[in-house]
Coordinates of C-alpha atoms and ligand atoms in Angstrom, one line a residue:
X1 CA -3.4 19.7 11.6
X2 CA -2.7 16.6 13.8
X3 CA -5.3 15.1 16.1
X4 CA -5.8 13.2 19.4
X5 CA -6.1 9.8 18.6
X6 CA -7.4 9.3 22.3
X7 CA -9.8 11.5 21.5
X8 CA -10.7 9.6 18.2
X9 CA -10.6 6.6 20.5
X10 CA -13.7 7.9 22.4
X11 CA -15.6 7.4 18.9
X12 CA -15.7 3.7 18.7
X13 CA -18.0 2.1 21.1
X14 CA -15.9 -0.9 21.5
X15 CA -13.2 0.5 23.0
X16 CA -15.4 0.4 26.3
X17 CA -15.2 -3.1 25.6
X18 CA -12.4 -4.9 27.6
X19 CA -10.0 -7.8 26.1
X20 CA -9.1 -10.9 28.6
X21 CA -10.4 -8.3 31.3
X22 CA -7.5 -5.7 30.0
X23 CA -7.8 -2.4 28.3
X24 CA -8.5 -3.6 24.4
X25 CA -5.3 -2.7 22.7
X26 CA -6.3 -3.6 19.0
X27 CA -3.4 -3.9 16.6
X28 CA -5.0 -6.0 13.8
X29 CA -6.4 -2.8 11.6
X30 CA -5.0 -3.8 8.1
X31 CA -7.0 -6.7 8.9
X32 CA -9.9 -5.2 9.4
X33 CA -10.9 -1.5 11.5
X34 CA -13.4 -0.7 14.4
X35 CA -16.1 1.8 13.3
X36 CA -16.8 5.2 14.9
X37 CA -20.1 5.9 16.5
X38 CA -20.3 8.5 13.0
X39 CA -20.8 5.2 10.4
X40 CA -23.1 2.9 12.7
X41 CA -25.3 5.5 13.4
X42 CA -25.6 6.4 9.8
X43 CA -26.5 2.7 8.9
X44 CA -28.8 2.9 11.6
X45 CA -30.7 6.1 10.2
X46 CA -30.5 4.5 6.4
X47 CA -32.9 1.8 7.5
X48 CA -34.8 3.4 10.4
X49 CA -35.7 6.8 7.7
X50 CA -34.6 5.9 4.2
X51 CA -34.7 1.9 3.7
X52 CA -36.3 1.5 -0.1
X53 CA -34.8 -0.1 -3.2
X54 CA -32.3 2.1 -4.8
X55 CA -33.5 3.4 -8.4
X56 CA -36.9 1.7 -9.2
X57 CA -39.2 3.3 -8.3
X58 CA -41.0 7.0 -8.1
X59 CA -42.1 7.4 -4.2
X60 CA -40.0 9.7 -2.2
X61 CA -38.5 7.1 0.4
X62 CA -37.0 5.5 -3.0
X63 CA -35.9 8.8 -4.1
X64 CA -34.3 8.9 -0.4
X65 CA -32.5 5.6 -0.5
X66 CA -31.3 6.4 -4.0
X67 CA -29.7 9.7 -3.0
X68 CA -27.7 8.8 0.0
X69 CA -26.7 5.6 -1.7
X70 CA -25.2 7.5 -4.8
X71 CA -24.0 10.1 -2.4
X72 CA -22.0 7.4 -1.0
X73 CA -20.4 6.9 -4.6
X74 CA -20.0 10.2 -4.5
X75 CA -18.0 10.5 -1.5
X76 CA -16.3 7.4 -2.7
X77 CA -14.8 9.1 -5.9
X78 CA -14.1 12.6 -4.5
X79 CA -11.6 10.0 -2.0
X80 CA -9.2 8.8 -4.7
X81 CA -9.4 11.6 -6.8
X82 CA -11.9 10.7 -9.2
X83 CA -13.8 13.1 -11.2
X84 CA -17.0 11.1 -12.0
X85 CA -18.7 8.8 -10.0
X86 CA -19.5 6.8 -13.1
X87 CA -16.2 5.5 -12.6
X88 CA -17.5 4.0 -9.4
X89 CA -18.6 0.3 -9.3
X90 CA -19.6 -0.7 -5.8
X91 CA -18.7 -4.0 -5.1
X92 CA -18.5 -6.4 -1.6
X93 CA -14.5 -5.0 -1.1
X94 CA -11.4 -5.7 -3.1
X95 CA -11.4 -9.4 -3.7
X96 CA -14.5 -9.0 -5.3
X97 CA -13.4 -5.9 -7.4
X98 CA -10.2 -7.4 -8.6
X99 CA -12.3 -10.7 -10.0
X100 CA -14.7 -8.1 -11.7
X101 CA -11.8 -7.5 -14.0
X102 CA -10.6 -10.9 -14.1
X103 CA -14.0 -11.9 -15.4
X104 CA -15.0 -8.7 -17.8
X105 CA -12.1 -7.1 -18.9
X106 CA -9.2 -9.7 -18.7
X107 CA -11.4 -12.5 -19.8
X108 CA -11.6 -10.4 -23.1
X109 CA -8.4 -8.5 -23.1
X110 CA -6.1 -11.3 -22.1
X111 CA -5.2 -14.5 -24.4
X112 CA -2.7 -17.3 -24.8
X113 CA 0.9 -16.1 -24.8
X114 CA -0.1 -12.7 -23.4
X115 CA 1.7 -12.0 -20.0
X116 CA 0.1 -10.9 -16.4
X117 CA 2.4 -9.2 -14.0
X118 CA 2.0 -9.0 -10.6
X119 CA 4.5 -8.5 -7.8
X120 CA 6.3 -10.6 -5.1
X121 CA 4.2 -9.5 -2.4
X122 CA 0.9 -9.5 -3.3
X123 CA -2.5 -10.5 -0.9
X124 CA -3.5 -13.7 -2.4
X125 CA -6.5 -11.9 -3.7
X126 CA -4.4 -10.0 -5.9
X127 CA -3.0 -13.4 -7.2
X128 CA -5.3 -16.3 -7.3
X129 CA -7.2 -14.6 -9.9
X130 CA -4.4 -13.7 -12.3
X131 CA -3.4 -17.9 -11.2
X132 CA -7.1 -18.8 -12.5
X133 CA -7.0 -16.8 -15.3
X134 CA -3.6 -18.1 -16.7
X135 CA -5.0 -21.3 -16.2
X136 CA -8.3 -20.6 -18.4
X137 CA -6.7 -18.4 -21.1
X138 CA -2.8 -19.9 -21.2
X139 CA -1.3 -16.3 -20.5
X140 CA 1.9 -16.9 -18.3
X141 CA 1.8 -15.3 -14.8
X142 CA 5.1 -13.5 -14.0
X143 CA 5.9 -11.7 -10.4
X144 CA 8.4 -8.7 -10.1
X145 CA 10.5 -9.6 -7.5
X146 CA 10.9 -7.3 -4.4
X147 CA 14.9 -7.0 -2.8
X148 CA 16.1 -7.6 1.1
X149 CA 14.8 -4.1 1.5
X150 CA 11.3 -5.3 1.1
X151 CA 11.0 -2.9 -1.9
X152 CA 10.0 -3.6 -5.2
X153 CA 13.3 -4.2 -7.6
X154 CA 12.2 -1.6 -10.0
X155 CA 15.7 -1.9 -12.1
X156 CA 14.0 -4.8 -13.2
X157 CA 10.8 -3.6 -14.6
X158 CA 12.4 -3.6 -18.0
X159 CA 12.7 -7.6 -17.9
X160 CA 8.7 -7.6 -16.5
X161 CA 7.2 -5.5 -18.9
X162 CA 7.2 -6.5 -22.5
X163 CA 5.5 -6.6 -25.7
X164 CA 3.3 -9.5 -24.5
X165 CA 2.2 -7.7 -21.0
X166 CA -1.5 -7.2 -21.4
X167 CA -2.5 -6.0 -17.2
X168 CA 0.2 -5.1 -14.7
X169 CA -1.7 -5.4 -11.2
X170 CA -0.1 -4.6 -7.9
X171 CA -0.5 -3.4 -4.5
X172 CA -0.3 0.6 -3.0
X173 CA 0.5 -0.8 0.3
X174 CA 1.6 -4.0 1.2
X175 CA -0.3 -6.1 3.9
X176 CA 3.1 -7.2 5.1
X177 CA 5.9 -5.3 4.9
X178 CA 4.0 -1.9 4.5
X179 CA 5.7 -1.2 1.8
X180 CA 4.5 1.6 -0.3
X181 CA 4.8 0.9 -3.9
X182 CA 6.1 3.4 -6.7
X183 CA 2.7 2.9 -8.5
X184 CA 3.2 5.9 -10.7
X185 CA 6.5 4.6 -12.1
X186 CA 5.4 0.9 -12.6
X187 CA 2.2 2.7 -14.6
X188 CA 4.2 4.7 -17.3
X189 CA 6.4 1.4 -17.7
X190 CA 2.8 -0.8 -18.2
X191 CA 1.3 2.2 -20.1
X192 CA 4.6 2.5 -22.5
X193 CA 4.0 -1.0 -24.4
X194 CA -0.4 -0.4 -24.0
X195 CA -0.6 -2.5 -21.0
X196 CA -3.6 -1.7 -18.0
X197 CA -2.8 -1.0 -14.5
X198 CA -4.6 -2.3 -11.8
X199 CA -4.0 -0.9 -8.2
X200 CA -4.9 -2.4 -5.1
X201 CA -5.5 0.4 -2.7
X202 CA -6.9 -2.4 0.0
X203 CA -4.3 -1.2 2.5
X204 CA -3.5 2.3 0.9
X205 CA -6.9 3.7 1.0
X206 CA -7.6 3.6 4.9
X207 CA -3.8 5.3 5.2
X208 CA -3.1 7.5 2.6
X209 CA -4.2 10.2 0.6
X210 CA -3.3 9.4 -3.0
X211 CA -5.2 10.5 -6.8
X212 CA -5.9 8.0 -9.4
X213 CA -4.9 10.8 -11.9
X214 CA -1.7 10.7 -10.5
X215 CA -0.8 7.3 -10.2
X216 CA -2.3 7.1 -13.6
X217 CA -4.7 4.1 -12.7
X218 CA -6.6 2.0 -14.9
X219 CA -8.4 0.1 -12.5
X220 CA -8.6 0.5 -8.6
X221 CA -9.6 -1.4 -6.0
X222 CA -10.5 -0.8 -1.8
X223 CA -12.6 -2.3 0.7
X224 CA -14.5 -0.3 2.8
X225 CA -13.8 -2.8 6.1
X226 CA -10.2 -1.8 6.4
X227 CA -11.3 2.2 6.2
X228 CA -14.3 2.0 9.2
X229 CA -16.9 1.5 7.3
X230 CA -19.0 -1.7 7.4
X231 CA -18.0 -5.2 5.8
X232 CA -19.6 -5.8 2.5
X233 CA -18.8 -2.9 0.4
X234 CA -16.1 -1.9 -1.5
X235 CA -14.9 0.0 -4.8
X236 CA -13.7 -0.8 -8.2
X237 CA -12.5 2.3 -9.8
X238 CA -12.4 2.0 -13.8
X239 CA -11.2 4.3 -16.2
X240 CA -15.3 5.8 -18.0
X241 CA -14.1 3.9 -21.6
X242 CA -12.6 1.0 -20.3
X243 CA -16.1 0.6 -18.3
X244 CA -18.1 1.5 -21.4
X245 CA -16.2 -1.2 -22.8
X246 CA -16.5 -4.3 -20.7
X247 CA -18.8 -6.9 -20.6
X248 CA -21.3 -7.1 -17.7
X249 CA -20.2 -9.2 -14.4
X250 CA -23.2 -10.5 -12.8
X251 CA -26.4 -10.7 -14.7
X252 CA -29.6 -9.6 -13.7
X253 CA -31.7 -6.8 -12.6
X254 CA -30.6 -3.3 -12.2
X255 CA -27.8 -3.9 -14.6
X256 CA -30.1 -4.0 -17.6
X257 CA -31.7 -1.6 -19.8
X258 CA -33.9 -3.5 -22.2
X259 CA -34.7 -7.2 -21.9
X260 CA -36.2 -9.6 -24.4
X261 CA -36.7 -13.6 -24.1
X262 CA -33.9 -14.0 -25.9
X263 CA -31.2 -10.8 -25.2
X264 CA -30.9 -7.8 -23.0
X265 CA -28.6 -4.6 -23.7
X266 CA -27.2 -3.4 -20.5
X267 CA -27.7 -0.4 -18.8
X268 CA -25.0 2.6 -18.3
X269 CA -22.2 2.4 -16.2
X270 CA -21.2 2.1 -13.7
X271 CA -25.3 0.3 -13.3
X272 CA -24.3 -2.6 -15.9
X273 CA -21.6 -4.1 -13.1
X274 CA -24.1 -3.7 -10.1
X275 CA -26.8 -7.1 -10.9
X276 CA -29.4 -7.3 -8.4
X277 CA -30.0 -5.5 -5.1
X278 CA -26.6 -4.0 -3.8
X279 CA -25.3 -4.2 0.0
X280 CA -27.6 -0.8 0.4
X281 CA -26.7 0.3 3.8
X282 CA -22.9 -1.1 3.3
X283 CA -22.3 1.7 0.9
X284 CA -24.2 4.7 2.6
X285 CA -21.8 3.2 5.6
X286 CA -18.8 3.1 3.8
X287 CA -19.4 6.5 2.1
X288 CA -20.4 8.4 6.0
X289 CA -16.6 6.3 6.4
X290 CA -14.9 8.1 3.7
X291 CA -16.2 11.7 5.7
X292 CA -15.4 10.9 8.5
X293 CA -11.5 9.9 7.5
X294 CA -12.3 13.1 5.3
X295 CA -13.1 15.4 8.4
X296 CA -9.5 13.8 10.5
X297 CA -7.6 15.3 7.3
X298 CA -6.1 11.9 5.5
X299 CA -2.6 14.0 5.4
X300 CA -3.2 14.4 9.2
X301 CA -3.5 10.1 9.4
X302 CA -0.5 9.4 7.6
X303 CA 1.2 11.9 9.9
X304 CA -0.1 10.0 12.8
X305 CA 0.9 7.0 11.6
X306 CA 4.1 8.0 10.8
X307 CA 5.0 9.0 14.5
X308 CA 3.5 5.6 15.7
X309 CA 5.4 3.3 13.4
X310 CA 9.0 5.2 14.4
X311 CA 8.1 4.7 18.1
X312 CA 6.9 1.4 17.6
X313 CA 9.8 0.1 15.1
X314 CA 12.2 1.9 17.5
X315 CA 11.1 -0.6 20.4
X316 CA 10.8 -3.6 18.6
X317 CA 14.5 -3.0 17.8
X318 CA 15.6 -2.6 21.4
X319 CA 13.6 -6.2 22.2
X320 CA 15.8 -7.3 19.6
X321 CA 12.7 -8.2 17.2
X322 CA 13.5 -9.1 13.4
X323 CA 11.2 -6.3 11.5
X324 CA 10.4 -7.1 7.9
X325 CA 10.7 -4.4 5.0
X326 CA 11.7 -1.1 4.9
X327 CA 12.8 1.1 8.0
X328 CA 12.3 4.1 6.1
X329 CA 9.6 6.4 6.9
X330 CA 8.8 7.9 3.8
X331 CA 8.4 4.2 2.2
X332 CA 6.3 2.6 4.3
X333 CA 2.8 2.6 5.7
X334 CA 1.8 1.4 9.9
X335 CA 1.8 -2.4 9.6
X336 CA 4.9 -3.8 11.0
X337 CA 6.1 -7.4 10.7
X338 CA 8.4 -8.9 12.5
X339 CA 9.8 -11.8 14.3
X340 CA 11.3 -13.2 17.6
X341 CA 13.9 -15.9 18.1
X342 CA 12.6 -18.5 19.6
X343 CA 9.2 -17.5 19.7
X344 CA 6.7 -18.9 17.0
X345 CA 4.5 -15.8 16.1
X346 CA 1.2 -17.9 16.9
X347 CA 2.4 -19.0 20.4
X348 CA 3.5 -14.6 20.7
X349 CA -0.1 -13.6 19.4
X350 CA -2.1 -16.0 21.8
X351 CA 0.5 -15.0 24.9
X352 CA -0.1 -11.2 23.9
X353 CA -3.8 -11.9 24.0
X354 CA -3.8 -12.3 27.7
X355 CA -2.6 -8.9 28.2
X356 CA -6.1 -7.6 25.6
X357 CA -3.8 -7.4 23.0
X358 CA -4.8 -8.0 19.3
X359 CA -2.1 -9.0 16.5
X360 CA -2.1 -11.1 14.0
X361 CA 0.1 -13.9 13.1
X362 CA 0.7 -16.2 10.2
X363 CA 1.1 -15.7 6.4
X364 CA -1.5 -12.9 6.1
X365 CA -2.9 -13.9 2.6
X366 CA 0.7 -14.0 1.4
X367 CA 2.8 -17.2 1.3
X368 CA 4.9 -17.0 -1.5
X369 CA 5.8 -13.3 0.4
X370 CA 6.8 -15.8 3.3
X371 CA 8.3 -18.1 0.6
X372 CA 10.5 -15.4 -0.3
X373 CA 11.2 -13.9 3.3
X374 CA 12.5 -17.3 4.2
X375 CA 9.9 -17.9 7.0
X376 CA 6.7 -19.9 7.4
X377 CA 4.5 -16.6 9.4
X378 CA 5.7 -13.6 11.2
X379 CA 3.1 -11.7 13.7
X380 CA 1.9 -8.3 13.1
X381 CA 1.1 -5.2 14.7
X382 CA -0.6 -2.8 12.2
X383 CA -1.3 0.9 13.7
X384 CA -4.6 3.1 12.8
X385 CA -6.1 6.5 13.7
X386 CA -7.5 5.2 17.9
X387 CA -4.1 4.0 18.5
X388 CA -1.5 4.9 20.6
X389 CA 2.1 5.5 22.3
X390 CA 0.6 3.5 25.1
X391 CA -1.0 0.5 22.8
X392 CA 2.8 0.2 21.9
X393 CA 4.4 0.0 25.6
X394 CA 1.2 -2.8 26.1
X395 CA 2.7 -4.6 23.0
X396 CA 5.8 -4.7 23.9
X397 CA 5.2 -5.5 27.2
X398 CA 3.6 -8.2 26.2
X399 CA 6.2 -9.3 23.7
X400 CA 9.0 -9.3 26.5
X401 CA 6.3 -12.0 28.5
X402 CA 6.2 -14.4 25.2
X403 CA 10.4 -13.8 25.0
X404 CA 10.1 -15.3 29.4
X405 CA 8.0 -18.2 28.2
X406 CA 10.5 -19.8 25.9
X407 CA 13.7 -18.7 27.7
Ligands
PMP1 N1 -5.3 -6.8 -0.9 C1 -4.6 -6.4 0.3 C2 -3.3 -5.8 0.2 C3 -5.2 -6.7 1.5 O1 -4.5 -6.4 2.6 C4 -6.5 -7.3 1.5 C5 -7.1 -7.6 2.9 N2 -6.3 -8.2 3.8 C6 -7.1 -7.6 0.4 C7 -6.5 -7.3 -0.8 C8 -8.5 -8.3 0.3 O2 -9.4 -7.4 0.8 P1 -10.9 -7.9 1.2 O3 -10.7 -9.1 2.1 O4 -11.5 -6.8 1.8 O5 -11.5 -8.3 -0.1

């Protein structure tokens, strides 16, 4: 079921692109992904054969646009397990999807006294919003807090979730630790006292294969960029009647149905959240992104993944590296954080970059994570479908060099 990921290498064009004059060993996926031959030459085709405004009018290059870019949202549901690509809302990525519901659904949903939980280890974009909205509305922002393990303390939940919690938002995958959250668990708990769920898949949906039936989702968020498509486009999945039910985002065209001087009535969903001209040949990328991950078998990715993180966790260890979150397998996803004495991650990622070697280093969009990990940045290697044992020996290689400058 498995496949060559130096095969896969062969189909993204910049890996015949050097780094410092090195092989380009790129280890900075969950920031963002290359993209395969497959996705830009479907972007390519949309606007050399089908480039029209989606659904306005009659002539057939229109009709053209309109059906690869709602087969795209097709594509996009059958991914996470939804049955209706009404439930669809394309969107620029995740930050943008997760402010959708801050400013339609939580605006109305969400009051003074009324509670917001989140986690410890959230992406900033999965926090400034529930910060702002507190703000506005005079809810109270609370965090469930994660133990040494890097896991979420889920003995706690009882304490989190009360009477007052109105939306209960938290990651899949963490951007850190790689944590893989017990959505499912966390969802009955929210669900039990009528609270919303709101997943962000950012990181889980370019590494795992997961149902939004089954982790009982309300709302769900991804960003094509991490999963090789193009930047620009993203997902939020909403539950049909909570859709039907929301006020409009963005105002404008496409998102009405009848218009007078003085009022409009908006148009069906998911239409009434997508104002104006949408990132067109973003989503018929992102959707050729979703079959091509669909065509390597997402079970087969994880697999991959799996074997990479073991070999690559195994080595950091014998360096004597500090690795943050979970050592188990089963719990965690391919980003690995971690640390070296002496050695302050940004001065390790720019000696690392001499040998073409891409990590990243810092807070990654996290700092009260950091906060509560007790350091200011860690650097990070994070594994997808073109890498390899041999990206790992460069890495740490090139670690071991950073160790000799400092010694
Ligand atoms: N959440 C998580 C867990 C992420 O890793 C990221 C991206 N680093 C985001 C949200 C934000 O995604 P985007 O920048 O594509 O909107």
């Amino acid at each position: 079921m498995s496949f060559d990921p130096s095969v896969v290498r062969k189909d993204f064009p910049i890996f015949e692109t050097e780094a410092r004059g090195k092989r380009l060993v790129y280890l900075d996926s969950a920031n963002t992904s290359q993209k395969p031959r497959q996705v830009l030459e479907r972007i390519q085709l949309f606007y050399e054969t089908e480039n029209a405004n989606v659904h306005r009018a009659v002539y057939e290059l229109s009709e053209k646009a309109t059906a690869a870019y709602e087969g795209a949202r097709a594509a996009c549901a059958r991914f996470i397990g939804s049955e209706s690509a009404r439930s669809i809302v394309f969107t620029r990525g995740t930050t943008e999807s997760i402010n959708v519901i801050r400013f339609t659904w939580a605006r109305e949903n969400v009051r003074e006294g009324d509670e917001v939980l989140i986690t410890e280890m959230e992406h900033h974009s999965n926090l400034i919003p529930w910060q702002l909205l507190a703000g506005e509305t005079g809810a109270t922002l609370r965090h469930l807090p994660i133990g040494d393990d890097g896991r979420l303390r889920l003995d706690l939940l009882e304490d989190y979730i009360t009477d007052r919690t109105k939306l209960v938002s938290l990651s899949l995958m963490s951007n850190v630790l790689g944590t893989i959250n017990p959505v499912r668990a966390v969802a009955d708990a929210a669900h039990a006292v009528g609270a919303k769920v709101l997943v962000d898949a950012a990181q889980a949906a370019p590494h795992l294969s997961f149902d939004v039936n089954d982790l009982d989702a309300d709302f769900l968020a991804y960003s094509s960029h991490k999963m090789c498509g193009p930047t620009g486009a993203g997902v939020l999945y909403g539950r049909e009647e909570l859709l039907e039910e929301m006020p409009p985002f963005h105002g404008g065209g496409e998102m009405i149905r009848e218009v007078w001087a003085d009022r409009a009535t908006w148009n069906e969903i998911p239409y009434k959240f997508e104002a104006g001209t949408p990132n067109l040949a973003q989503a018929v990328g992102m959707g050729a992104a979703v079959e091509y991950l669909e065509t390597l078998g997402m079970d087969a990715v994880r697999e991959h993944e799996m074997e990479l993180t073991a070999y690559a966790l195994e080595r950091l260890a014998g360096i004597g590296a500090t690795i943050y979150g979970s050592r188990d397998l089963s719990q965690r996803g391919g980003v690995v954080s971690f640390n070296l004495d002496g050695v302050h991650p940004h001065d390790m990622s720019t000696i690392v970059d001499q040998e073409g070697v891409c990590i990243r280093a810092g807070h990654h969009c996290a700092q009260p994570l950091m906060r509560r990990l007790g350091v200011p940045a860690t650097a990070r290697a994070s594994f997808y479908i073109y890498n390899t044992t041999e990206d790992v020996d460069v890495l740490i290689d090139a670690v071991e060099k950073s160790k000799g400058w400092f010694a």
